[in-house]
Amino acid sequence: DAMVIQNPRYQVTQFGKPVTLSCSQTLNHNVMYWYQQKSSQAPKLLFHYYDKDFNNEADTPDNFQSRRPNTSFCFLDIRSPGLGDAAMYLCATSRAVGSGADNTQYFGPGTRLTVL
Amino acid sequence: DAKTTQPPSMDCAEGRAANLPCNHSTISGNEYVYWYRQIHSQGPQYIIHGLKNNETNEMASLIITEDRKSSTLILPHATLRDTAVYYCIVRPRGGGNKLTFGTGTQLKVEL
């Protein structure tokens, strides 16, 4: 089945130690997104890639970076994780951007990050 | 972005219809209404979306009022596995990429 895959499902890192989360998709979608969801809060968009074009949300901290080496894979890099970065990180994909049937976002299961 | 208002929680008996309301009184003419749900510790799951007309798929029905200021998501025969947070989201004018999640409705389906 076509899907969005996130590995690992659970990640533990130390305060200040760089960490990378990965996402892959078999949907061949053009757009890949990263959302952050803190405990008891709604998901919040960090940034997205439309093909190779990177689009950062205005309030996303510089500590968060992303790479998309090819259509299938996208990585979230946290350069110096703080305690406040502990959250569920959700990857999503869509065929394109904008409202409409082709722009539905499909989410992966998420990676829960713990910062010690 | 149009703001949405949903009740924080609802209960439903298993096998009965679950009707989840959403108010979006400031919605613009070209903005779609999307519904997602999130089961505990999982990623959000797309349910359905619509613009003006009522929509139905294998998961649910979406009823949008004629003035488009509110909508109702209907799960016709709720099961325990439908227990989740349900988010009503209005997509930004002119397209755009962001899904702006509100606080959603925690639906609890009970025996």
CSV table of C-alpha atoms in Angstrom, one decimal:
chain,number,residue,atom,x,y,z
A,1,ASP,CA,0.0,0.0,0.0
A,2,ALA,CA,1.1,3.5,-0.8
A,3,MET,CA,2.0,5.3,2.4
A,4,VAL,CA,4.0,7.8,4.5
A,5,ILE,CA,6.6,6.1,6.7
A,6,GLN,CA,8.5,7.7,9.6
A,7,ASN,CA,11.5,6.2,11.4
A,8,PRO,CA,12.0,5.8,14.1
A,9,ARG,CA,8.7,5.9,15.9
A,10,TYR,CA,10.4,6.9,19.1
A,11,GLN,CA,13.6,8.9,19.4
A,12,VAL,CA,15.5,9.9,22.5
A,13,THR,CA,18.3,12.5,22.4
A,14,GLN,CA,20.3,14.5,24.8
A,15,PHE,CA,20.0,18.2,25.4
A,16,GLY,CA,22.0,19.9,22.7
A,17,LYS,CA,22.9,16.8,20.7
A,18,PRO,CA,21.9,17.0,17.0
A,19,VAL,CA,19.2,14.6,15.9
A,20,THR,CA,17.7,13.7,12.6
A,21,LEU,CA,14.2,12.3,11.9
A,22,SER,CA,13.4,10.7,8.6
A,23,CYS,CA,10.3,10.4,6.4
A,24,SER,CA,9.7,8.5,3.2
A,25,GLN,CA,6.8,8.2,1.0
A,26,THR,CA,5.6,5.8,-1.7
A,27,LEU,CA,2.9,8.1,-3.0
A,28,ASN,CA,5.2,10.0,-5.4
A,29,HIS,CA,3.7,13.2,-4.1
A,30,ASN,CA,5.4,16.6,-4.9
A,31,VAL,CA,5.0,18.2,-1.5
A,32,MET,CA,6.4,17.0,1.8
A,33,TYR,CA,5.6,18.7,5.1
A,34,TRP,CA,6.9,18.6,8.7
A,35,TYR,CA,4.6,19.4,11.6
A,36,GLN,CA,5.4,19.7,15.3
A,37,GLN,CA,2.8,18.6,17.8
A,38,LYS,CA,3.5,19.2,21.5
A,39,SER,CA,1.6,17.4,24.2
A,40,SER,CA,-2.2,18.2,24.3
A,41,GLN,CA,-1.8,20.7,21.4
A,42,ALA,CA,-2.7,20.7,17.7
A,43,PRO,CA,-0.1,20.0,15.0
A,44,LYS,CA,1.8,23.1,13.8
A,45,LEU,CA,3.5,23.4,10.4
A,46,LEU,CA,7.2,24.0,10.6
A,47,PHE,CA,8.0,24.0,6.8
A,48,HIS,CA,7.4,22.2,3.6
A,49,TYR,CA,9.1,21.2,0.3
A,50,TYR,CA,7.4,21.6,-3.0
A,51,ASP,CA,9.7,19.4,-5.1
A,52,LYS,CA,13.1,21.0,-4.3
A,53,ASP,CA,11.8,24.3,-3.2
A,54,PHE,CA,12.0,24.8,0.6
A,55,ASN,CA,9.3,26.9,2.3
A,56,ASN,CA,9.8,27.9,5.9
A,57,GLU,CA,7.1,29.1,8.2
A,58,ALA,CA,7.9,32.5,9.6
A,59,ASP,CA,7.9,31.4,13.2
A,60,THR,CA,9.9,28.2,12.8
A,61,PRO,CA,13.1,28.5,14.9
A,62,ASP,CA,16.5,28.4,13.1
A,63,ASN,CA,17.3,25.3,15.2
A,64,PHE,CA,15.1,23.3,12.8
A,65,GLN,CA,16.3,22.5,9.3
A,66,SER,CA,15.2,20.1,6.6
A,67,ARG,CA,16.6,18.3,3.7
A,68,ARG,CA,15.0,16.6,0.7
A,69,PRO,CA,17.5,14.6,-1.3
A,70,ASN,CA,14.9,13.1,-3.6
A,71,THR,CA,11.2,12.8,-4.1
A,72,SER,CA,10.8,10.0,-1.7
A,73,PHE,CA,12.7,11.2,1.3
A,74,CYS,CA,12.7,14.2,3.6
A,75,PHE,CA,14.6,14.7,6.8
A,76,LEU,CA,14.1,17.0,9.8
A,77,ASP,CA,17.3,18.1,11.5
A,78,ILE,CA,17.3,19.6,15.0
A,79,ARG,CA,20.7,21.2,15.5
A,80,SER,CA,20.6,21.7,19.2
A,81,PRO,CA,17.5,20.2,20.8
A,82,GLY,CA,16.2,21.8,23.9
A,83,LEU,CA,13.8,20.5,26.4
A,84,GLY,CA,11.0,22.5,24.7
A,85,ASP,CA,11.6,20.6,21.5
A,86,ALA,CA,10.2,17.4,22.9
A,87,ALA,CA,7.2,16.7,20.8
A,88,MET,CA,5.6,14.4,18.2
A,89,TYR,CA,7.0,15.3,14.7
A,90,LEU,CA,4.6,14.5,11.9
A,91,CYS,CA,5.5,14.2,8.2
A,92,ALA,CA,2.8,14.7,5.6
A,93,THR,CA,2.6,14.6,1.8
A,94,SER,CA,0.3,16.0,-0.8
A,95,ARG,CA,0.3,15.9,-4.6
A,96,ALA,CA,0.4,19.7,-4.9
A,97,VAL,CA,-0.5,22.8,-2.8
A,98,GLY,CA,-3.7,24.7,-2.5
A,99,SER,CA,-7.3,23.7,-1.9
A,100,GLY,CA,-8.7,20.9,-4.0
A,101,ALA,CA,-8.8,17.2,-4.3
A,102,ASP,CA,-5.2,16.8,-5.3
A,103,ASN,CA,-4.0,18.8,-2.3
A,104,THR,CA,-5.2,16.5,0.5
A,105,GLN,CA,-2.4,16.0,3.0
A,106,TYR,CA,-1.6,12.4,4.1
A,107,PHE,CA,0.2,12.0,7.4
A,108,GLY,CA,2.7,9.4,8.6
A,109,PRO,CA,2.4,7.9,12.1
A,110,GLY,CA,4.8,10.4,13.6
A,111,THR,CA,8.1,10.2,15.6
A,112,ARG,CA,7.9,11.0,19.3
A,113,LEU,CA,11.0,12.9,20.4
A,114,THR,CA,12.2,12.9,24.0
A,115,VAL,CA,15.0,15.3,25.1
A,116,LEU,CA,16.9,14.3,28.2
B,1,ASP,CA,-7.5,32.3,7.6
B,2,ALA,CA,-11.1,31.6,8.5
B,3,LYS,CA,-11.4,30.5,12.1
B,4,THR,CA,-13.3,27.4,13.1
B,5,THR,CA,-15.1,26.7,16.4
B,6,GLN,CA,-15.9,23.2,17.6
B,7,PRO,CA,-17.2,21.8,20.9
B,8,PRO,CA,-14.3,20.5,23.0
B,9,SER,CA,-15.8,17.1,23.6
B,10,MET,CA,-18.7,14.8,22.7
B,11,ASP,CA,-19.9,11.3,23.6
B,12,CYS,CA,-21.7,8.8,21.4
B,13,ALA,CA,-23.0,5.3,21.9
B,14,GLU,CA,-21.5,2.6,19.7
B,15,GLY,CA,-23.7,1.9,16.7
B,16,ARG,CA,-25.4,5.3,16.8
B,17,ALA,CA,-24.6,8.2,14.4
B,18,ALA,CA,-22.1,10.7,15.6
B,19,ASN,CA,-22.8,14.3,14.5
B,20,LEU,CA,-19.9,16.6,15.0
B,21,PRO,CA,-20.6,20.3,14.4
B,22,CYS,CA,-18.2,23.0,13.2
B,23,ASN,CA,-18.8,26.8,13.0
B,24,HIS,CA,-16.8,28.7,10.3
B,25,SER,CA,-18.8,31.9,10.0
B,26,THR,CA,-16.0,33.9,8.4
B,27,ILE,CA,-15.3,31.4,5.6
B,28,SER,CA,-14.6,32.9,2.2
B,29,GLY,CA,-16.3,31.8,-1.1
B,30,ASN,CA,-13.3,29.7,-2.4
B,31,GLU,CA,-12.3,28.1,0.9
B,32,TYR,CA,-12.8,24.4,1.4
B,33,VAL,CA,-13.8,22.7,4.6
B,34,TYR,CA,-11.6,19.7,5.6
B,35,TRP,CA,-12.1,17.2,8.3
B,36,TYR,CA,-9.3,15.2,9.8
B,37,ARG,CA,-9.2,13.0,12.9
B,38,GLN,CA,-6.3,11.9,15.2
B,39,ILE,CA,-6.5,8.7,17.1
B,40,HIS,CA,-4.3,8.8,20.2
B,41,SER,CA,-0.5,8.7,19.5
B,42,GLN,CA,-1.1,8.4,15.7
B,43,GLY,CA,-0.8,10.8,12.8
B,44,PRO,CA,-3.9,12.8,11.6
B,45,GLN,CA,-6.1,10.9,9.2
B,46,TYR,CA,-7.9,12.6,6.3
B,47,ILE,CA,-11.7,12.0,6.4
B,48,ILE,CA,-13.5,14.2,3.9
B,49,HIS,CA,-13.7,17.7,2.5
B,50,GLY,CA,-16.2,19.9,0.6
B,51,LEU,CA,-16.8,23.3,-0.8
B,52,LYS,CA,-20.6,23.9,-1.1
B,53,ASN,CA,-22.3,20.6,-1.7
B,54,ASN,CA,-22.8,17.8,0.8
B,55,GLU,CA,-20.2,15.0,0.4
B,56,THR,CA,-20.2,11.4,1.3
B,57,ASN,CA,-17.5,8.7,1.2
B,58,GLU,CA,-16.8,5.4,2.9
B,59,MET,CA,-15.9,7.0,6.2
B,60,ALA,CA,-18.4,9.8,6.7
B,61,SER,CA,-20.8,12.4,5.3
B,62,LEU,CA,-20.2,16.1,5.3
B,63,ILE,CA,-23.2,18.5,5.5
B,64,ILE,CA,-22.5,22.1,4.7
B,65,THR,CA,-25.2,24.7,5.4
B,66,GLU,CA,-26.4,26.8,2.4
B,67,ASP,CA,-24.7,29.9,3.8
B,68,ARG,CA,-21.5,27.9,4.4
B,69,LYS,CA,-21.1,29.3,7.9
B,70,SER,CA,-21.2,25.9,9.5
B,71,SER,CA,-20.9,22.2,8.7
B,72,THR,CA,-21.5,18.8,10.4
B,73,LEU,CA,-19.5,15.7,10.0
B,74,ILE,CA,-21.6,12.5,10.4
B,75,LEU,CA,-20.2,9.1,11.2
B,76,PRO,CA,-23.3,7.0,10.5
B,77,HIS,CA,-22.5,4.1,12.8
B,78,ALA,CA,-19.9,5.0,15.3
B,79,THR,CA,-17.6,2.3,16.7
B,80,LEU,CA,-15.1,2.3,19.5
B,81,ARG,CA,-12.3,2.7,17.0
B,82,ASP,CA,-13.8,6.1,16.0
B,83,THR,CA,-12.8,7.5,19.4
B,84,ALA,CA,-10.4,10.3,18.4
B,85,VAL,CA,-9.9,14.1,18.2
B,86,TYR,CA,-11.8,15.4,15.1
B,87,TYR,CA,-10.5,18.6,13.5
B,88,CYS,CA,-12.5,20.9,11.2
B,89,ILE,CA,-10.1,23.0,9.1
B,90,VAL,CA,-10.7,25.7,6.5
B,91,ARG,CA,-8.0,25.9,3.8
B,92,PRO,CA,-6.6,29.4,3.3
B,93,ARG,CA,-7.9,31.6,0.6
B,94,GLY,CA,-6.1,31.3,-2.8
B,95,GLY,CA,-4.8,27.9,-2.0
B,96,GLY,CA,-1.8,27.6,0.2
B,97,ASN,CA,-0.2,24.7,1.9
B,98,LYS,CA,-0.9,25.1,5.6
B,99,LEU,CA,-3.4,23.0,7.6
B,100,THR,CA,-4.2,25.2,10.6
B,101,PHE,CA,-5.5,22.8,13.2
B,102,GLY,CA,-7.8,24.2,15.9
B,103,THR,CA,-8.5,22.6,19.2
B,104,GLY,CA,-10.8,20.0,17.7
B,105,THR,CA,-13.5,17.8,19.3
B,106,GLN,CA,-12.6,14.8,21.4
B,107,LEU,CA,-15.2,12.2,20.4
B,108,LYS,CA,-15.6,9.3,22.8
B,109,VAL,CA,-17.6,6.3,21.6
B,110,GLU,CA,-18.8,4.1,24.4
B,111,LEU,CA,-20.6,0.8,24.6
